[in-house]
mmCIF file of C-alpha atoms in Angstrom:
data_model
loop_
_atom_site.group_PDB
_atom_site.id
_atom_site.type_symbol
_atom_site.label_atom_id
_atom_site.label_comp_id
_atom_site.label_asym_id
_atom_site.label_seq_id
_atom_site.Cartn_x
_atom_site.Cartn_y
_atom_site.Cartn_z
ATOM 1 C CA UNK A 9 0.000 0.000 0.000
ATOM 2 C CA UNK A 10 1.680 3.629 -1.129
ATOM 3 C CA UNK A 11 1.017 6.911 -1.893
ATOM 4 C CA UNK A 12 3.174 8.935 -3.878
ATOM 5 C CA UNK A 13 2.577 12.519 -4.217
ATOM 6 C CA UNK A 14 4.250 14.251 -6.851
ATOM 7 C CA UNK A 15 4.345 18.073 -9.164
ATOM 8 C CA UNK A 16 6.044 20.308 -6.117
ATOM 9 C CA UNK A 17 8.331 22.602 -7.389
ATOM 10 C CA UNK A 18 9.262 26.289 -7.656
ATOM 11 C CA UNK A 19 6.445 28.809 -8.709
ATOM 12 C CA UNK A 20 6.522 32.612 -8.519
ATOM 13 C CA UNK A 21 3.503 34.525 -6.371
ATOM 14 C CA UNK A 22 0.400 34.463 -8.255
ATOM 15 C CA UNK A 23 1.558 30.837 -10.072
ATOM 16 C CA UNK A 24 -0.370 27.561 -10.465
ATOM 17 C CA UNK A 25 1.100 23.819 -9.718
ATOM 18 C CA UNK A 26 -0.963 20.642 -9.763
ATOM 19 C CA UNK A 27 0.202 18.118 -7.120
ATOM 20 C CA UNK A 28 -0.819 14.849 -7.757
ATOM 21 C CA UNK A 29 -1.385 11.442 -5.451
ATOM 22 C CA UNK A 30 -0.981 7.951 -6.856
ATOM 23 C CA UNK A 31 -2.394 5.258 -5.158
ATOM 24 C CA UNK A 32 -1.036 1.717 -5.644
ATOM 25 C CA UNK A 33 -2.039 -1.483 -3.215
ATOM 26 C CA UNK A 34 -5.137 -0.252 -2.620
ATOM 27 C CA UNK A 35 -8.355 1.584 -4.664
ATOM 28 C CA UNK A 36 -8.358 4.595 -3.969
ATOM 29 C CA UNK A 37 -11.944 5.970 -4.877
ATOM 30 C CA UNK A 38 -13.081 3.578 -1.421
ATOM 31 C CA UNK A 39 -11.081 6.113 0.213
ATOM 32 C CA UNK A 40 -11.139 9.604 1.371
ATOM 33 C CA UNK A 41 -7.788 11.178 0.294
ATOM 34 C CA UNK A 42 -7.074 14.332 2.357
ATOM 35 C CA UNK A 43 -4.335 16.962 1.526
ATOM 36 C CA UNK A 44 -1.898 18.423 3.896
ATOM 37 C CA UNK A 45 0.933 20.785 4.128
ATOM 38 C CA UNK A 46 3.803 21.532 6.774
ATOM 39 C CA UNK A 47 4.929 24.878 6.398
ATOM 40 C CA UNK A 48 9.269 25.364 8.407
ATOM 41 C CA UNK A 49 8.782 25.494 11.870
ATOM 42 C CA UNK A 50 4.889 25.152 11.959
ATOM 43 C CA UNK A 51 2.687 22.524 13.038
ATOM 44 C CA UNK A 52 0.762 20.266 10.061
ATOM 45 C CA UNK A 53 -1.490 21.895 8.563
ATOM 46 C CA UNK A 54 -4.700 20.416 7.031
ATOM 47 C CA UNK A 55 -5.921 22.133 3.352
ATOM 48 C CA UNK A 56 -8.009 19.883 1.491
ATOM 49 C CA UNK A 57 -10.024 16.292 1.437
ATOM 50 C CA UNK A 58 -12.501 14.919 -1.413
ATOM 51 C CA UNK A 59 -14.620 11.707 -0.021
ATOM 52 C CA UNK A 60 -14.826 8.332 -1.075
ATOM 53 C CA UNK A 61 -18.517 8.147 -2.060
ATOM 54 C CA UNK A 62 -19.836 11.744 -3.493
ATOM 55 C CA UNK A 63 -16.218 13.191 -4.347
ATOM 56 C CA UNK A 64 -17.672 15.852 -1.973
ATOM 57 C CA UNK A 65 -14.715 18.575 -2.140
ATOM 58 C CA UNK A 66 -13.618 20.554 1.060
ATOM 59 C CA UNK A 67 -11.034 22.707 2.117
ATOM 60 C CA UNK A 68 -9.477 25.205 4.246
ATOM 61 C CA UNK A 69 -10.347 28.797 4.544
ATOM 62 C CA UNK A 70 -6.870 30.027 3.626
ATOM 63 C CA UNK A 71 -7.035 28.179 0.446
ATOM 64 C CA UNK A 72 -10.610 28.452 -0.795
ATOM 65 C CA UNK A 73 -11.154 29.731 -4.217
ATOM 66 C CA UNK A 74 -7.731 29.235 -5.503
ATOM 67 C CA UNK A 75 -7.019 24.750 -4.808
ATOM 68 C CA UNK A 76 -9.638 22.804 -6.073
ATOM 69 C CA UNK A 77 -9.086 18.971 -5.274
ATOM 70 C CA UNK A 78 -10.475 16.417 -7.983
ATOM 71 C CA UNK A 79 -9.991 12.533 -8.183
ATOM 72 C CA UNK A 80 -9.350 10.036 -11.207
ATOM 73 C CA UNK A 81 -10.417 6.680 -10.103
ATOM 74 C CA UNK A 82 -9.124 4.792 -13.670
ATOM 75 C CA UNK A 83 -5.913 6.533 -13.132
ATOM 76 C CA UNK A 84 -6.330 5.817 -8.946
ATOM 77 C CA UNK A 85 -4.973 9.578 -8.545
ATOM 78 C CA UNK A 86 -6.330 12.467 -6.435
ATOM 79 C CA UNK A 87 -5.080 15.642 -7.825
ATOM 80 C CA UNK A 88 -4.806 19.307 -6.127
ATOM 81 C CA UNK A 89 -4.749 22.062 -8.779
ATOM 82 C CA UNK A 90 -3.437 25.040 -6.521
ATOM 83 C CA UNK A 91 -3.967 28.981 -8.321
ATOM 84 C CA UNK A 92 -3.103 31.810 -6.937
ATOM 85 C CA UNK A 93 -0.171 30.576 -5.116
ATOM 86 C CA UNK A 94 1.249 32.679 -2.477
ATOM 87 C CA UNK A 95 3.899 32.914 -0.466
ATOM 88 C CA UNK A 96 2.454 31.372 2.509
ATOM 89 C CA UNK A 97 1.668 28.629 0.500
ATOM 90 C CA UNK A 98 5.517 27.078 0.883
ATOM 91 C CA UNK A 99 5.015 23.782 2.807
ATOM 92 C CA UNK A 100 5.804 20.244 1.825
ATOM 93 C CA UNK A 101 2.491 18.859 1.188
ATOM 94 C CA UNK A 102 1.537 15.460 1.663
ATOM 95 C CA UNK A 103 -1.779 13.227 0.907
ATOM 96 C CA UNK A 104 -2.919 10.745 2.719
ATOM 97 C CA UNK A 105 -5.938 8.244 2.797
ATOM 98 C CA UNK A 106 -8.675 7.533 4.953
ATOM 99 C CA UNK A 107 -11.274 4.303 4.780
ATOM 100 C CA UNK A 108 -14.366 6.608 6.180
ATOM 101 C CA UNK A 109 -14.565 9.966 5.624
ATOM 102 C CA UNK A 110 -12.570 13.326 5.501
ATOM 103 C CA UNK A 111 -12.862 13.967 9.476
ATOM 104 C CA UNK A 112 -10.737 10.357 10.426
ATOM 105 C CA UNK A 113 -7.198 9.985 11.432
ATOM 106 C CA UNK A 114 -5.731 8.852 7.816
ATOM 107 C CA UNK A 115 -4.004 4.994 7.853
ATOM 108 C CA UNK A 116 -1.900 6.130 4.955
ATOM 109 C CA UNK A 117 0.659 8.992 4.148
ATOM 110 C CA UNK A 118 2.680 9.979 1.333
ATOM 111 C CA UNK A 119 5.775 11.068 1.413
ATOM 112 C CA UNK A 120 4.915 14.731 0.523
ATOM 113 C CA UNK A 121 6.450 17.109 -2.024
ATOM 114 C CA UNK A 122 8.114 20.264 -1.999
ATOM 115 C CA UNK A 123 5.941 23.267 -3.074
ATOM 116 C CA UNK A 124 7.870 26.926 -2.992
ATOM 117 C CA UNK A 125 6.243 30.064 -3.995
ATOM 118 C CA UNK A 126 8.859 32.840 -3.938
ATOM 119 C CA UNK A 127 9.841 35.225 -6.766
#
């Protein structure tokens, strides 16, 4: 059972970056998959989940309106399109996957990925 995140990288303020979530050992779309993020010296953060039976979409207030989380069970991915980055945005983001809903404690974890947003 893994989940690979993936698409970090360096964006300038204002930028967009699509972080994806693989599943493999495991279906995925039985599964909420939540997003994360752990900014230096701060405390996990949670941004984003879409549920295992409606694809019901939530997120943080700091980043709604500009992520929008979507899922592609043939592909077993989870993807987080992220606009209007900002610089507050820089965290290593992680995914991870729950068997009930959104609101659990998340068996599985990725391994995150680097997101920077600084011109």
């Amino acid at each position: 059972v893994q989940l690979q995140a993936s698409g970090g990288g360096l964006v300038q303020p204002g930028g967009s970056l699509r972080l994806s979530c693989a599943a493999s050992g495991f279906a995925s779309v039985y599964y909420a998959i939540g997003w994360f993020r752990q900014a230096p010296g701060k405390e996990r953060e949670w941004v984003s989940c879409i549920s295992s039976s409606e694809g019901s979409a939530y997120y943080a207030d700091s980043v709604k309106g500009r992520f929008t989380v979507s899922r592609d069970n043939a592909k077993n991915t989870v993807y987080l399109q992220m606009n209007g980055l900002k610089a507050e945005d820089t965290a290593l983001y992680y995914c991870a996957a729950d068997p009930t809903d959104c609101w659990g404690s998340y068996e599985y974890w990725g391994q995150g990925t680097l997101v920077t947003v600084s011109s």
